[in-house]
XYZ file of C-alpha atoms in Angstrom:
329
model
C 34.626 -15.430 17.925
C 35.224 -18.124 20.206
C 32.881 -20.720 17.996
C 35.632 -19.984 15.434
C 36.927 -23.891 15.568
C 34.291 -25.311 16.385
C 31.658 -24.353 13.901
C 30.597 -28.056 11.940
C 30.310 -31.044 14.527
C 27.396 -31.500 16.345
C 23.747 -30.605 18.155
C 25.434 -28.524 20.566
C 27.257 -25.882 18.376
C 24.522 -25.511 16.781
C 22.404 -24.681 19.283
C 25.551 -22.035 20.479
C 25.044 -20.636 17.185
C 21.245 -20.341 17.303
C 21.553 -18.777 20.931
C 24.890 -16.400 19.572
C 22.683 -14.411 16.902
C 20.047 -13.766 19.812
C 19.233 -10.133 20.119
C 19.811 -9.372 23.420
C 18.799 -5.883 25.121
C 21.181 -3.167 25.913
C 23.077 -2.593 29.004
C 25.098 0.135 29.826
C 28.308 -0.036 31.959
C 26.383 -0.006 35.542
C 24.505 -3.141 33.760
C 27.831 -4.880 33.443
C 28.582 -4.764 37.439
C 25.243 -6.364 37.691
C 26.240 -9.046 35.379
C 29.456 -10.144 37.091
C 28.250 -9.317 40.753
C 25.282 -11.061 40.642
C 24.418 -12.947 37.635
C 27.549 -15.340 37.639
C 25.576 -18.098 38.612
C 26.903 -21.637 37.040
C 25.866 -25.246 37.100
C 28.151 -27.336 39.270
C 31.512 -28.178 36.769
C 30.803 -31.437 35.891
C 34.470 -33.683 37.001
C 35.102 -34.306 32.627
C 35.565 -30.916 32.775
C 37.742 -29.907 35.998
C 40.446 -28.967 34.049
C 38.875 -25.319 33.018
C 38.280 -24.627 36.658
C 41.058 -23.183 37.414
C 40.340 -20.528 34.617
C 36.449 -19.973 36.272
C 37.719 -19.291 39.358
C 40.377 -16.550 38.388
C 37.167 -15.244 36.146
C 35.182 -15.310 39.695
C 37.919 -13.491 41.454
C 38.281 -10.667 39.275
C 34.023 -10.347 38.157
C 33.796 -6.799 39.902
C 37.664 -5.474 40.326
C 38.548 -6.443 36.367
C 35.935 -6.920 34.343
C 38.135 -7.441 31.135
C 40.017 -10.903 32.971
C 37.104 -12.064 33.927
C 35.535 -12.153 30.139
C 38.802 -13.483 28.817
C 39.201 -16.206 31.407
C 35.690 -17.622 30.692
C 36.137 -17.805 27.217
C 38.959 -19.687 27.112
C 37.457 -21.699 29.608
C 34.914 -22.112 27.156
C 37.516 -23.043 24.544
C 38.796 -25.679 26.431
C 35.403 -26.891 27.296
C 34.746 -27.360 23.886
C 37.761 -29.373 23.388
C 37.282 -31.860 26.323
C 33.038 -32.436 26.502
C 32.209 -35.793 25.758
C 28.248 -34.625 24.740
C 26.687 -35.105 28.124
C 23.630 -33.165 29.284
C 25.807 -31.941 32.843
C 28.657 -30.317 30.264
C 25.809 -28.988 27.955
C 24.468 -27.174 30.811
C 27.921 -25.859 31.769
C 29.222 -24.603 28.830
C 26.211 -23.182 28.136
C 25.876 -20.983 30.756
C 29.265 -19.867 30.277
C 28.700 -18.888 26.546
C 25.680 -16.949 28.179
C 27.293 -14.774 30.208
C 29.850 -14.113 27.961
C 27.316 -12.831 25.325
C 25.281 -11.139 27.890
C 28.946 -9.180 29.021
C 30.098 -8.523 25.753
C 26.725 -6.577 24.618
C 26.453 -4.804 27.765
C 29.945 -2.526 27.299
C 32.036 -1.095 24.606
C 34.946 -1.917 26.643
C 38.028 -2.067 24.182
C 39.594 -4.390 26.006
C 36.613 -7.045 25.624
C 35.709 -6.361 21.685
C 39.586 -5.723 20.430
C 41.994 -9.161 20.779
C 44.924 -6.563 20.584
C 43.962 -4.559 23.444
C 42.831 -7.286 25.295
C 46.015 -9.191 24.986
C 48.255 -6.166 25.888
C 45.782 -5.647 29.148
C 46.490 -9.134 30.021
C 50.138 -9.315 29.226
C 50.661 -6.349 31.237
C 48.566 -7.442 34.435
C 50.582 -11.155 34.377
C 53.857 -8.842 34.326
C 53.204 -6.928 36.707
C 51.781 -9.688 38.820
C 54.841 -11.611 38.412
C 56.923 -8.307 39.127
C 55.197 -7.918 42.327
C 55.672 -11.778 43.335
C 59.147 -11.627 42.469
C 60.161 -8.762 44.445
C 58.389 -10.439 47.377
C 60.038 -13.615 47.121
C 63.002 -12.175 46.749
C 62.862 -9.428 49.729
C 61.626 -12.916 51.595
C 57.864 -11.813 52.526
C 56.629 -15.154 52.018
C 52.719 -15.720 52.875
C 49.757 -17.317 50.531
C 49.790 -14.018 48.940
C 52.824 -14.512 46.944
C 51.612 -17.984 45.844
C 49.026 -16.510 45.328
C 50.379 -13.937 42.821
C 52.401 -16.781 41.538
C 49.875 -19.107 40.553
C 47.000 -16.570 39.173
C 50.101 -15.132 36.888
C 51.079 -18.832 35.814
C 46.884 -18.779 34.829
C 47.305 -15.337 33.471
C 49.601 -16.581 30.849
C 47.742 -19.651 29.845
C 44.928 -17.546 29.119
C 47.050 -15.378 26.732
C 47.380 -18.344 24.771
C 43.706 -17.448 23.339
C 45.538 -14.702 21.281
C 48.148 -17.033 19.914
C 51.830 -18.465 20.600
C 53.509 -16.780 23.557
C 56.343 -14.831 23.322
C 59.522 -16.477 25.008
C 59.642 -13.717 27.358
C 56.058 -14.421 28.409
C 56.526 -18.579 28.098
C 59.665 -18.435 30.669
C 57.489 -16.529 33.063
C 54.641 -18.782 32.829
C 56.996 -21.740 33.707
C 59.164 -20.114 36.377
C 55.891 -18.234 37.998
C 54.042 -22.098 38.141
C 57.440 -23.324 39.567
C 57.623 -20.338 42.229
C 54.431 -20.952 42.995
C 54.258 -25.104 43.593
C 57.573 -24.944 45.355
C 56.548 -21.430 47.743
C 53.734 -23.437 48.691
C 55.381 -27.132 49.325
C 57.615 -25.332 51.889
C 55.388 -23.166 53.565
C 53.191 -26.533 54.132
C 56.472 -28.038 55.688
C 57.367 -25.502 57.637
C 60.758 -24.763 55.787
C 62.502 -21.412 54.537
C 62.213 -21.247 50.811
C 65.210 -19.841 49.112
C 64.818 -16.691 47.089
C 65.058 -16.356 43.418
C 65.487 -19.036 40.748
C 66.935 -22.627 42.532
C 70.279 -22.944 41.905
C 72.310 -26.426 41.107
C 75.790 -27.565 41.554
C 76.803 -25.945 38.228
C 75.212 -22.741 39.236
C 72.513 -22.654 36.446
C 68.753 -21.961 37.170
C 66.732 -25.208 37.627
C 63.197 -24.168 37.302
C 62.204 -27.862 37.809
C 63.236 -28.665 41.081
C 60.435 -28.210 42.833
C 57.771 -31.171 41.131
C 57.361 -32.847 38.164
C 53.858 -30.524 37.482
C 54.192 -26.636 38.440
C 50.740 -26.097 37.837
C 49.065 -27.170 40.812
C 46.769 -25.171 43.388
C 47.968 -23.876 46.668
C 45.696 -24.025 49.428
C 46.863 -21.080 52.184
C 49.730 -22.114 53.970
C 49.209 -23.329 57.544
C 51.767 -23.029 60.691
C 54.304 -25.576 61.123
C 53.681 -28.741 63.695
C 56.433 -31.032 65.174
C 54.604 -33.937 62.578
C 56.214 -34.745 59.818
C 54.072 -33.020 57.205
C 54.284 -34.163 53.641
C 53.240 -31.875 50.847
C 50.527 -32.922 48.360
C 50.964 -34.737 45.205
C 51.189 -32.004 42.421
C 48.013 -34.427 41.177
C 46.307 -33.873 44.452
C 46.652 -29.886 44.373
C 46.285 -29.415 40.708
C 43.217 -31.390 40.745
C 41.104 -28.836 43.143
C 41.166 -25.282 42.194
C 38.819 -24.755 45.676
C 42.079 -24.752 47.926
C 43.316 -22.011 46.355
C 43.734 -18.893 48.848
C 42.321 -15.328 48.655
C 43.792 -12.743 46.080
C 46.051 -9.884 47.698
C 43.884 -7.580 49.598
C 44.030 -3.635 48.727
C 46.809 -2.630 50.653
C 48.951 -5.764 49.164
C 48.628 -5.246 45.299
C 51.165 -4.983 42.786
C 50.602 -1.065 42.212
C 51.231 -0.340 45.561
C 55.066 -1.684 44.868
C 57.308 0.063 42.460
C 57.942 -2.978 39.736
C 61.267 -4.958 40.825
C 63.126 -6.237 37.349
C 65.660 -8.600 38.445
C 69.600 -7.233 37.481
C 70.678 -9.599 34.466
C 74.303 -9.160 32.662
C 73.566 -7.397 28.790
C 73.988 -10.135 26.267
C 75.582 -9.422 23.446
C 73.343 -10.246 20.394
C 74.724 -10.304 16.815
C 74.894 -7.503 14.676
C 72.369 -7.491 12.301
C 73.418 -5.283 9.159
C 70.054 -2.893 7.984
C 68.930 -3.468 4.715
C 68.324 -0.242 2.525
C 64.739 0.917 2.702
C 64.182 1.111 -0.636
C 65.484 -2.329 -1.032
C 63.865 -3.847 1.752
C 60.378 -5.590 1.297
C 58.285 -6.662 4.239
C 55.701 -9.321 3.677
C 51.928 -8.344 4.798
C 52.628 -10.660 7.977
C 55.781 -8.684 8.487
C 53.617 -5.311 8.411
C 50.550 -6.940 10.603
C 53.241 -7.864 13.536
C 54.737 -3.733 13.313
C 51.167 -2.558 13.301
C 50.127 -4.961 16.430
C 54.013 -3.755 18.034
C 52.829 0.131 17.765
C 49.462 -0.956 19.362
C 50.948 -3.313 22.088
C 53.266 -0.150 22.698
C 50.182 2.417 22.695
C 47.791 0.238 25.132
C 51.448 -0.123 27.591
C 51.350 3.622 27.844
C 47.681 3.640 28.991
C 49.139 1.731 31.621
C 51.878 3.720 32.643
C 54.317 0.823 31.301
C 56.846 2.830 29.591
C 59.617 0.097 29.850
C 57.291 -2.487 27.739
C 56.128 0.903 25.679
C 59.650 1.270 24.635
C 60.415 -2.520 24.146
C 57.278 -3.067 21.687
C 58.688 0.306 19.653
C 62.002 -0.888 19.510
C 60.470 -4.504 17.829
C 58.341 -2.744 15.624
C 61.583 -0.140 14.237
C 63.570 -3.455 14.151
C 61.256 -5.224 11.943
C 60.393 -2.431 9.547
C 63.943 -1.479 8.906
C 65.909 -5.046 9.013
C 63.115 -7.401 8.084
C 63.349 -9.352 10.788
C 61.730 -10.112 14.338
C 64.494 -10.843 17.397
């Protein structure tokens, strides 16, 4: 699947092809621990590729807790990869091993979430959300520590990764941005020793300004250290970005995001327009149009196996939308 674009150009895809229709033994589930406890073993990133690092390490972090992230992460590490090698033996090597393990993983479970895009997305999307929920409420209740940059930052990854399964809704794109944001500006005033405010930043006109805090949310966060009388400047967003290492622990047990009953921040209703049903037996939905209601009802079912009846409810009300209007808000 993830050769998909990248089937005609050179010696190396083919010789990912060759090694991709390799029979490989079976392993059952127990197997698959042993393949991300102690078989995630990878060449040294070569620096043309440091970009995808930050994807390998969220893969490292989650090898035994989350099995499914961790498969998803390397692959579209590998994706990128792919995109940026300039055909030298170091990036070879690499990518290589990362397009081993992945086969290895994927034969060794019948994990839905690992063979099935639309489960795996709606595992992902839900883990980012509630990541982002749990961040949220503890920037905004002021607990401030390297585990809500942390939170911030792996949910920022989190949605980059989602990208594998196409465009990102704009609910999903404006928490990307604002949970990169969160997480870059957290972090810059922690390292100064300075409060940072709650919420989104505010500007004279009273709008959110998701920008304030550096010209590149994205970076790294290394954990936040106490405050000296110097005059401490914060990194470059260049500097952080460009070394995944400094990033800090994930939350530990008793700090996760299921331990804390999801905050969802109090926003006025909007009115939207009325949109005026067509007749059923007039309306006619395109096969696109009936794909996107089929992958609604699944997004909806895989929520519920996660106890998310809020986004449950949301991806039903899209899908009823759709079939009876003919159109997607």
């Amino acid at each position: 699947m993830f050769l998909r674009s990248h089937q005609s150009t050179d010696d190396f895809t083919a010789v990912v092809a060759k090694k991709y229709g390799r029979v490989m033994s079976y392993l059952h589930w127990k197997g698959v621990n042993k393949v991300c406890k102690n078989e995630c073993r990878f060449p040294q990133c070569p620096n043309s590729l440091k970009p995808i690092q930050h994807f390998m390490k969220i893969a490292q972090e989650h090898d035994e807790r989350d099995p499914v992230v961790s498969y998803w992460a390397r692959l579209y590490a590998l994706q990128q990869g792919l995109k940026l090698k300039t055909n030298q033996p170091d990036e070879t090597a690499f990518l290589m091993a990362i397009m081993d393990w992945l086969e290895t993983l994927k034969k060794s479970t019948d994990n839905e979430a690992i063979s099935n895009e639309v489960a795996a997305q709606a595992h992902i999307d839900n883990y980012a959300l509630k990541l982002f929920l749990y961040a949220d409420k503890q920037d905004r209740e002021m607990n401030y520590g390297k585990n809500v940059v942390k939170a911030f930052y792996s949910c920022g990854v989190l949605y980059d990764i989602l990208q594998t399964f196409g465009e990102l809704t704009e609910e999903a794109a404006n928490n990307r941005k604002y949970a990169k944001w969160k997480a870059a500006y957290i972090h810059n005033c922690l390292k100064n020793g300075e409060t940072p405010v709650p919420g989104p930043m505010v500007d004279e006109e009273g709008e959110g300004d998701n920008e304030a805090a550096g010209e590149n949310p994205e970076a790294d966060h290394e954990s936040p250290e106490q405050p000296t009388t110097e005059n401490i400047s914060p990194p470059s967003a260049e500097d952080v970005l460009n070394d995944p290492d400094k990033l800090p622990s994930p939350p530990q047990e008793d700090e996760s995001p299921s331990d804390f009953k999801p905050f969802i921040p109090e926003v006025k209703p909007e009115l939207k327009p009325f949109t005026t049903p067509v007749p059923l037996e007039n309306l006619k939905l395109t096969d696109e149009q009936m794909t996107k209601a089929q992958k609604y009802c699944k997004y909806a079912g895989n929520s519920l196996n996660y106890d998310d009846v809020k986004a449950a409810v949301e991806y039903l009300q899209k899908a009823l939308n759709l079939l009876t209007t003919g159109t997607d808000e």
